[in-house]
């Protein structure tokens, strides 16, 4: 709870990048045993985007350039770049360094943050804390993932779910205490590590011919197990942050959920007492883009005029780790 604080971090700009190449359910029907109807009814996904022409940093940089274009932010003004991703270009250097170089942010430092599908929320909270110290004026928080780089397109359990995208927000100190990030509840529980993970490539299973043959460099997910905990985790934390801040459903303009499965989103909204018109959804077009889903859907709603200054938002996510959490904020852009 940070209501009494003098400096509040406000989102003052947004940007996004989605690749042009579309992978629709019909195409997936041609490569694995699945069908459009099954995918749509079980997940809400019709198509996803695939970034063929470059790595995660390329999408991330393009989303920041879009943010700069729409806000007038100059590269040299940026103090800090935080990139939430589980698909960094390489182990090191950090994707943040590659983004910094690509956009020419010569006065910035930065780092990557690995929070899987909760990565953007963790990065937003981290960025907000830097602003609240008073030492930082312009913090860029990016959610970016090239999931197609770690998806096994022979595994129908996972290949239908994921897509590629990047989206960025600018955090600045607010002039008015009404707008900005009011509260957050964030959690990790590593006992869930084997329900959703990439087994190979790290220090546990460094890359060998054997790890590649055994497909350890792809996403493994126990979908049913994750579904159960995700439904409960997202709904519980959303209700908890509402109660903690004395919010009724009529006080909330939008729930901004991580886009993993429409059924998980619907269950969360129902527990919060929110109608469908109060839930931001774009999973049908992009699938699960991991760290990118939440800023991406906020950017689209803002740009289409549906998200307005003064709107109260509850952001919520659940992901590998397990990681989960919720952030309560008031939208501050005209
Ligand atoms: N097409 C057709 N059938 C499929 C399929 C596909 N793409 N994928 C799985 N199936 C089959 C299964 O093999 C199973 O068949 P069986 O009963 O003969 O074994 C049947 O459909 C039901 O599978 P199940 O896993 O129970 O489906 P589900 O309703 O749980 O949906 C997910 C699967 C993956 C969509 C769902 O579990 C899910 O969304 N999980 C959580 C995902 C998530 O949130 N992940 C990230 C958190 S960030």
Short mmCIF file of C-alpha atoms and ligand atoms in Angstrom, two decimals:
data_model
loop_
_atom_site.label_atom_id
_atom_site.label_comp_id
_atom_site.label_asym_id
_atom_site.label_seq_id
_atom_site.Cartn_x
_atom_site.Cartn_y
_atom_site.Cartn_z
CA UNK A 1 0.00 0.00 0.00
CA UNK A 2 1.55 3.28 -1.03
CA UNK A 3 -1.31 5.83 -0.92
CA UNK A 4 0.43 8.09 1.54
CA UNK A 5 3.54 8.42 -0.57
CA UNK A 6 4.38 11.79 -2.06
CA UNK A 7 5.65 10.50 -5.41
CA UNK A 8 3.39 8.22 -7.37
CA UNK A 9 4.46 6.37 -10.52
CA UNK A 10 2.11 6.95 -13.45
CA UNK A 11 1.97 5.29 -16.85
CA UNK A 12 2.34 8.28 -19.20
CA UNK A 13 2.84 6.51 -22.53
CA UNK A 14 2.37 3.19 -24.29
CA UNK A 15 3.81 1.41 -27.33
CA UNK A 16 3.46 -1.95 -29.03
CA UNK A 17 4.81 -4.20 -31.73
CA UNK A 18 3.06 -7.22 -33.20
CA UNK A 19 4.68 -9.17 -36.05
CA UNK A 20 2.90 -9.29 -39.42
CA UNK A 21 2.91 -13.07 -39.89
CA UNK A 22 -0.33 -14.66 -38.71
CA UNK A 23 -0.54 -18.29 -37.59
CA UNK A 24 -4.22 -19.20 -37.57
CA UNK A 25 -6.01 -22.26 -36.25
CA UNK A 26 -6.50 -23.59 -39.80
CA UNK A 27 -2.74 -23.71 -40.30
CA UNK A 28 -2.27 -25.52 -36.98
CA UNK A 29 -4.83 -28.08 -38.18
CA UNK A 30 -2.40 -28.89 -40.98
CA UNK A 31 0.58 -29.57 -38.70
CA UNK A 32 -0.90 -31.22 -35.57
CA UNK A 33 -4.05 -33.18 -34.79
CA UNK A 34 -6.34 -30.37 -33.66
CA UNK A 35 -9.18 -28.26 -34.98
CA UNK A 36 -10.34 -24.68 -34.98
CA UNK A 37 -13.46 -25.45 -32.95
CA UNK A 38 -11.50 -27.21 -30.15
CA UNK A 39 -8.95 -24.42 -29.89
CA UNK A 40 -11.57 -21.66 -29.86
CA UNK A 41 -13.85 -23.28 -27.28
CA UNK A 42 -11.04 -24.43 -24.96
CA UNK A 43 -8.85 -21.32 -25.15
CA UNK A 44 -10.60 -18.44 -26.99
CA UNK A 45 -7.68 -18.22 -29.46
CA UNK A 46 -8.21 -17.87 -33.24
CA UNK A 47 -4.79 -16.74 -34.34
CA UNK A 48 -1.37 -15.66 -33.09
CA UNK A 49 1.55 -13.68 -34.54
CA UNK A 50 5.00 -15.07 -35.33
CA UNK A 51 8.15 -12.92 -35.51
CA UNK A 52 10.17 -14.49 -38.30
CA UNK A 53 12.63 -11.72 -38.94
CA UNK A 54 14.47 -11.32 -35.64
CA UNK A 55 14.83 -12.00 -31.92
CA UNK A 56 12.92 -10.73 -28.87
CA UNK A 57 15.07 -7.58 -28.58
CA UNK A 58 13.99 -6.58 -32.08
CA UNK A 59 10.29 -6.65 -31.11
CA UNK A 60 11.06 -4.98 -27.77
CA UNK A 61 13.00 -2.15 -29.42
CA UNK A 62 10.23 -1.62 -31.97
CA UNK A 63 7.66 -1.34 -29.16
CA UNK A 64 9.82 1.28 -27.41
CA UNK A 65 10.27 3.21 -30.69
CA UNK A 66 6.47 3.19 -31.05
CA UNK A 67 6.17 4.50 -27.47
CA UNK A 68 8.71 7.24 -28.27
CA UNK A 69 6.88 8.21 -31.45
CA UNK A 70 3.54 8.50 -29.72
CA UNK A 71 4.81 10.42 -26.67
CA UNK A 72 7.66 12.51 -28.07
CA UNK A 73 10.04 10.84 -25.60
CA UNK A 74 13.67 11.16 -26.73
CA UNK A 75 16.02 8.18 -26.32
CA UNK A 76 18.55 10.14 -24.28
CA UNK A 77 15.88 11.08 -21.71
CA UNK A 78 15.37 7.45 -20.63
CA UNK A 79 16.91 6.65 -17.22
CA UNK A 80 16.14 2.97 -16.92
CA UNK A 81 14.95 0.12 -19.18
CA UNK A 82 13.45 -3.02 -17.63
CA UNK A 83 12.65 -5.89 -20.00
CA UNK A 84 10.38 -8.65 -18.73
CA UNK A 85 11.00 -11.76 -20.83
CA UNK A 86 11.56 -15.52 -20.69
CA UNK A 87 12.84 -15.57 -24.25
CA UNK A 88 15.91 -13.31 -24.09
CA UNK A 89 18.03 -13.17 -27.25
CA UNK A 90 20.79 -14.90 -25.24
CA UNK A 91 21.63 -15.59 -21.59
CA UNK A 92 23.84 -12.54 -21.68
CA UNK A 93 24.04 -9.72 -22.40
CA UNK A 94 20.62 -8.78 -21.10
CA UNK A 95 17.94 -8.00 -23.66
CA UNK A 96 17.71 -4.56 -22.00
CA UNK A 97 21.28 -3.83 -23.23
CA UNK A 98 20.31 -4.80 -26.78
CA UNK A 99 17.21 -2.59 -26.65
CA UNK A 100 19.25 0.29 -25.19
CA UNK A 101 21.72 0.03 -28.06
CA UNK A 102 19.04 -0.34 -30.75
CA UNK A 103 17.16 2.80 -29.68
CA UNK A 104 20.26 4.83 -28.70
CA UNK A 105 19.27 5.39 -25.06
CA UNK A 106 22.79 6.44 -24.15
CA UNK A 107 21.96 7.65 -20.62
CA UNK A 108 20.00 4.58 -19.53
CA UNK A 109 20.95 1.50 -17.55
CA UNK A 110 18.72 -1.52 -17.31
CA UNK A 111 18.19 -5.20 -16.76
CA UNK A 112 15.98 -8.17 -17.64
CA UNK A 113 13.41 -9.65 -15.30
CA UNK A 114 12.24 -13.26 -15.52
CA UNK A 115 8.70 -13.56 -14.20
CA UNK A 116 7.15 -15.59 -17.05
CA UNK A 117 3.50 -14.60 -17.58
CA UNK A 118 3.63 -12.37 -14.48
CA UNK A 119 6.81 -10.72 -15.76
CA UNK A 120 5.20 -7.46 -16.81
CA UNK A 121 3.52 -7.00 -13.42
CA UNK A 122 6.79 -7.71 -11.60
CA UNK A 123 8.63 -5.27 -13.89
CA UNK A 124 5.95 -2.59 -13.52
CA UNK A 125 6.14 -2.84 -9.72
CA UNK A 126 9.95 -2.68 -9.91
CA UNK A 127 9.88 0.34 -12.21
CA UNK A 128 7.31 2.09 -10.01
CA UNK A 129 9.57 1.65 -6.99
CA UNK A 130 12.46 3.33 -8.83
CA UNK A 131 10.18 6.30 -9.63
CA UNK A 132 8.98 6.49 -6.03
CA UNK A 133 12.56 6.95 -4.77
CA UNK A 134 12.60 10.32 -6.52
CA UNK A 135 15.87 9.44 -8.26
CA UNK A 136 14.34 8.33 -11.55
CA UNK A 137 12.15 10.38 -13.89
CA UNK A 138 11.67 8.21 -16.96
CA UNK A 139 11.52 4.44 -16.66
CA UNK A 140 10.62 2.27 -19.65
CA UNK A 141 9.05 -1.10 -18.79
CA UNK A 142 8.83 -3.63 -21.63
CA UNK A 143 7.05 -6.97 -21.80
CA UNK A 144 8.43 -8.95 -24.76
CA UNK A 145 8.46 -12.60 -25.71
CA UNK A 146 9.21 -14.56 -28.84
CA UNK A 147 7.42 -17.70 -27.68
CA UNK A 148 7.72 -19.26 -31.15
CA UNK A 149 11.44 -19.71 -30.38
CA UNK A 150 10.68 -22.21 -27.59
CA UNK A 151 7.42 -23.81 -28.80
CA UNK A 152 7.45 -27.37 -30.13
CA UNK A 153 5.20 -27.22 -33.19
CA UNK A 154 4.63 -30.97 -33.01
CA UNK A 155 3.09 -30.69 -29.51
CA UNK A 156 -0.61 -29.87 -29.82
CA UNK A 157 -0.88 -29.24 -26.06
CA UNK A 158 1.29 -26.12 -26.25
CA UNK A 159 1.70 -24.96 -29.87
CA UNK A 160 -1.90 -23.74 -30.06
CA UNK A 161 -1.46 -21.40 -27.10
CA UNK A 162 1.48 -19.10 -27.68
CA UNK A 163 2.43 -16.17 -29.92
CA UNK A 164 5.04 -13.41 -30.25
CA UNK A 165 4.68 -9.72 -29.33
CA UNK A 166 6.17 -6.83 -27.38
CA UNK A 167 4.70 -3.84 -25.64
CA UNK A 168 6.17 -1.03 -23.56
CA UNK A 169 5.02 1.61 -21.09
CA UNK A 170 6.67 4.78 -19.82
CA UNK A 171 6.56 5.43 -16.07
CA UNK A 172 7.03 8.95 -14.73
CA UNK A 173 6.44 10.68 -11.40
CA UNK A 174 2.84 11.86 -11.26
CA UNK A 175 1.82 15.42 -10.59
CA UNK A 176 -1.50 14.41 -9.11
CA UNK A 177 -1.85 11.71 -6.48
CA UNK A 178 -5.12 10.54 -8.07
CA UNK A 179 -3.41 8.79 -11.00
CA UNK A 180 -0.88 6.01 -11.11
CA UNK A 181 0.03 2.83 -9.32
CA UNK A 182 -1.75 2.58 -5.98
CA UNK A 183 -1.13 -0.95 -4.78
CA UNK A 184 0.25 -4.36 -5.66
CA UNK A 185 0.12 -7.93 -4.39
CA UNK A 186 2.79 -10.18 -5.90
CA UNK A 187 3.77 -13.79 -5.18
CA UNK A 188 6.06 -16.62 -6.21
CA UNK A 189 5.84 -20.31 -5.30
CA UNK A 190 8.66 -22.42 -6.73
CA UNK A 191 6.99 -25.67 -5.73
CA UNK A 192 5.07 -25.28 -9.01
CA UNK A 193 8.26 -25.34 -11.07
CA UNK A 194 7.61 -28.67 -12.79
CA UNK A 195 4.14 -27.80 -14.04
CA UNK A 196 5.39 -25.30 -16.61
CA UNK A 197 9.05 -24.99 -17.59
CA UNK A 198 11.82 -25.28 -20.11
CA UNK A 199 14.07 -28.02 -18.87
CA UNK A 200 17.12 -27.55 -21.06
CA UNK A 201 19.68 -24.90 -21.92
CA UNK A 202 20.39 -23.68 -18.38
CA UNK A 203 22.98 -24.87 -15.86
CA UNK A 204 20.79 -27.83 -14.86
CA UNK A 205 20.73 -29.34 -18.35
CA UNK A 206 23.27 -27.49 -20.50
CA UNK A 207 22.71 -27.95 -24.22
CA UNK A 208 23.99 -31.27 -25.60
CA UNK A 209 22.95 -33.43 -28.53
CA UNK A 210 20.96 -35.46 -26.01
CA UNK A 211 19.03 -32.49 -24.59
CA UNK A 212 18.17 -31.40 -28.10
CA UNK A 213 17.11 -34.94 -29.12
CA UNK A 214 14.91 -35.09 -26.02
CA UNK A 215 13.31 -31.73 -26.86
CA UNK A 216 14.33 -30.16 -23.55
CA UNK A 217 14.63 -26.73 -25.16
CA UNK A 218 10.89 -26.43 -25.66
CA UNK A 219 8.10 -25.40 -23.28
CA UNK A 220 6.76 -28.24 -21.20
CA UNK A 221 3.34 -27.68 -19.61
CA UNK A 222 0.96 -29.81 -17.58
CA UNK A 223 -2.02 -27.84 -18.90
CA UNK A 224 -4.65 -29.27 -16.58
CA UNK A 225 -2.57 -28.65 -13.43
CA UNK A 226 -1.71 -25.09 -14.48
CA UNK A 227 -5.32 -24.37 -15.44
CA UNK A 228 -6.57 -25.29 -11.96
CA UNK A 229 -4.07 -23.18 -10.01
CA UNK A 230 -4.29 -20.30 -12.49
CA UNK A 231 -8.08 -20.02 -12.12
CA UNK A 232 -7.83 -19.97 -8.34
CA UNK A 233 -4.70 -17.81 -8.22
CA UNK A 234 -5.99 -15.09 -10.56
CA UNK A 235 -9.46 -14.94 -9.00
CA UNK A 236 -8.23 -14.96 -5.36
CA UNK A 237 -5.63 -12.24 -5.84
CA UNK A 238 -8.03 -9.99 -7.78
CA UNK A 239 -10.66 -10.23 -5.05
CA UNK A 240 -7.98 -9.69 -2.38
CA UNK A 241 -6.67 -6.46 -3.95
CA UNK A 242 -10.25 -5.17 -4.34
CA UNK A 243 -11.01 -5.83 -0.67
CA UNK A 244 -7.71 -4.36 0.50
CA UNK A 245 -8.49 -1.11 -1.34
CA UNK A 246 -12.23 -1.06 -0.55
CA UNK A 247 -13.12 -1.38 -4.21
CA UNK A 248 -16.54 -2.51 -5.38
CA UNK A 249 -17.06 -3.86 -8.89
CA UNK A 250 -18.65 -0.53 -9.91
CA UNK A 251 -15.39 1.28 -8.95
CA UNK A 252 -13.44 -0.69 -11.55
CA UNK A 253 -13.45 0.36 -15.21
CA UNK A 254 -11.53 -2.70 -16.42
CA UNK A 255 -9.97 -5.95 -15.35
CA UNK A 256 -6.72 -6.30 -17.34
CA UNK A 257 -5.95 -10.01 -17.22
CA UNK A 258 -2.98 -11.90 -18.55
CA UNK A 259 -4.27 -13.52 -21.76
CA UNK A 260 -3.60 -17.26 -21.34
CA UNK A 261 -7.05 -18.79 -21.68
CA UNK A 262 -10.46 -17.13 -22.07
CA UNK A 263 -11.99 -19.57 -19.58
CA UNK A 264 -9.49 -18.49 -16.88
CA UNK A 265 -10.27 -14.83 -17.65
CA UNK A 266 -14.06 -15.42 -17.49
CA UNK A 267 -13.76 -17.24 -14.14
CA UNK A 268 -11.71 -14.35 -12.69
CA UNK A 269 -14.18 -11.69 -13.88
CA UNK A 270 -17.08 -13.68 -12.47
CA UNK A 271 -15.47 -13.91 -9.02
CA UNK A 272 -14.93 -10.12 -9.11
CA UNK A 273 -18.53 -9.48 -10.11
CA UNK A 274 -17.52 -7.85 -13.40
CA UNK A 275 -19.52 -8.08 -16.63
CA UNK A 276 -17.80 -8.96 -19.92
CA UNK A 277 -17.78 -5.29 -21.00
CA UNK A 278 -15.37 -4.58 -18.12
CA UNK A 279 -12.73 -7.10 -19.15
CA UNK A 280 -9.93 -6.28 -21.59
CA UNK A 281 -9.57 -9.12 -24.07
CA UNK A 282 -7.48 -9.62 -27.20
CA UNK A 283 -6.44 -13.27 -26.75
CA UNK A 284 -8.40 -14.23 -29.89
CA UNK A 285 -5.94 -12.32 -32.11
CA UNK A 286 -2.62 -12.93 -30.38
CA UNK A 287 -2.82 -15.98 -28.07
CA UNK A 288 -0.56 -16.02 -25.03
CA UNK A 289 2.40 -13.69 -25.62
CA UNK A 290 3.67 -14.21 -22.04
CA UNK A 291 5.15 -10.93 -20.68
CA UNK A 292 3.58 -8.87 -23.48
CA UNK A 293 -0.14 -9.62 -23.01
CA UNK A 294 -1.02 -7.01 -20.36
CA UNK A 295 0.69 -3.91 -21.83
CA UNK A 296 -0.45 -4.97 -25.32
CA UNK A 297 -4.12 -5.17 -24.42
CA UNK A 298 -3.92 -1.88 -22.45
CA UNK A 299 -2.29 -0.17 -25.44
CA UNK A 300 -4.97 -1.42 -27.83
CA UNK A 301 -7.83 -0.34 -25.53
CA UNK A 302 -6.24 3.07 -24.95
CA UNK A 303 -5.62 3.68 -28.64
CA UNK A 304 -9.14 2.66 -29.61
CA UNK A 305 -10.56 5.18 -27.11
CA UNK A 306 -12.04 2.60 -24.73
CA UNK A 307 -9.56 3.28 -21.92
CA UNK A 308 -9.82 6.80 -20.51
CA UNK A 309 -8.04 9.01 -18.00
CA UNK A 310 -9.34 8.33 -14.51
CA UNK A 311 -10.30 4.70 -15.21
CA UNK A 312 -9.46 2.34 -12.34
CA UNK A 313 -7.77 -0.86 -13.51
CA UNK A 314 -7.01 -4.17 -11.85
CA UNK A 315 -4.11 -5.91 -13.62
CA UNK A 316 -3.76 -9.61 -12.86
CA UNK A 317 -1.51 -12.45 -14.02
CA UNK A 318 -0.49 -16.01 -13.29
CA UNK A 319 2.45 -17.88 -14.78
CA UNK A 320 5.34 -20.32 -14.61
CA UNK A 321 7.22 -20.55 -11.36
CA UNK A 322 4.55 -20.30 -10.12
CA UNK A 323 4.36 -16.50 -10.25
CA UNK A 324 1.22 -14.45 -9.80
CA UNK A 325 -0.03 -11.09 -8.70
CA UNK A 326 -2.24 -8.08 -9.13
CA UNK A 327 -1.73 -4.32 -9.46
CA UNK A 328 -4.32 -1.60 -8.85
CA UNK A 329 -3.81 1.64 -10.76
CA UNK A 330 -5.67 4.64 -12.13
CA UNK A 331 -5.08 5.46 -15.80
CA UNK A 332 -3.47 8.86 -16.17
CA UNK A 333 -3.22 9.52 -19.92
CA UNK A 334 -5.72 11.82 -21.68
N1 LIG B 1 -6.54 -30.16 -30.05
C1 LIG B 1 -7.40 -31.17 -29.83
N2 LIG B 1 -7.38 -31.90 -28.70
C2 LIG B 1 -6.45 -31.57 -27.78
C3 LIG B 1 -5.55 -30.53 -27.96
C4 LIG B 1 -5.61 -29.81 -29.17
N3 LIG B 1 -4.78 -28.80 -29.45
N4 LIG B 1 -4.76 -30.43 -26.88
C5 LIG B 1 -5.16 -31.39 -26.03
N5 LIG B 1 -6.18 -32.06 -26.57
C6 LIG B 1 -6.91 -33.20 -26.03
C7 LIG B 1 -6.16 -33.83 -24.90
O1 LIG B 1 -5.21 -34.77 -25.41
C8 LIG B 1 -7.25 -34.49 -24.10
O2 LIG B 1 -7.61 -35.71 -24.73
P1 LIG B 1 -7.84 -37.02 -23.83
O3 LIG B 1 -8.98 -36.65 -22.92
O4 LIG B 1 -8.13 -38.05 -24.85
O5 LIG B 1 -6.55 -37.21 -23.10
C9 LIG B 1 -8.42 -33.54 -24.27
O6 LIG B 1 -8.10 -32.73 -25.43
C10 LIG B 1 -8.62 -32.64 -23.08
O7 LIG B 1 -7.36 -32.16 -22.70
P2 LIG B 1 -7.19 -31.22 -21.48
O8 LIG B 1 -5.72 -30.97 -21.25
O9 LIG B 1 -8.02 -31.71 -20.35
O10 LIG B 1 -7.85 -29.90 -22.05
P3 LIG B 1 -8.16 -28.62 -21.27
O11 LIG B 1 -9.58 -28.30 -21.34
O12 LIG B 1 -7.47 -28.59 -19.94
O13 LIG B 1 -7.40 -27.54 -22.18
C11 LIG B 1 -5.41 -26.24 -22.14
C12 LIG B 1 -6.01 -27.61 -22.37
C13 LIG B 1 -3.91 -26.30 -22.33
C14 LIG B 1 -6.01 -25.30 -23.14
C15 LIG B 1 -5.75 -25.78 -20.71
O14 LIG B 1 -5.44 -26.79 -19.81
C16 LIG B 1 -5.05 -24.53 -20.29
O15 LIG B 1 -5.33 -23.47 -20.80
N6 LIG B 1 -4.16 -24.62 -19.28
C17 LIG B 1 -3.54 -23.51 -18.65
C18 LIG B 1 -2.74 -22.75 -19.63
C19 LIG B 1 -2.11 -21.59 -18.98
O16 LIG B 1 -2.76 -20.78 -18.40
N7 LIG B 1 -0.81 -21.54 -19.16
C20 LIG B 1 0.01 -20.49 -18.89
C21 LIG B 1 -0.15 -19.85 -17.62
S1 LIG B 1 0.72 -18.57 -18.07
#
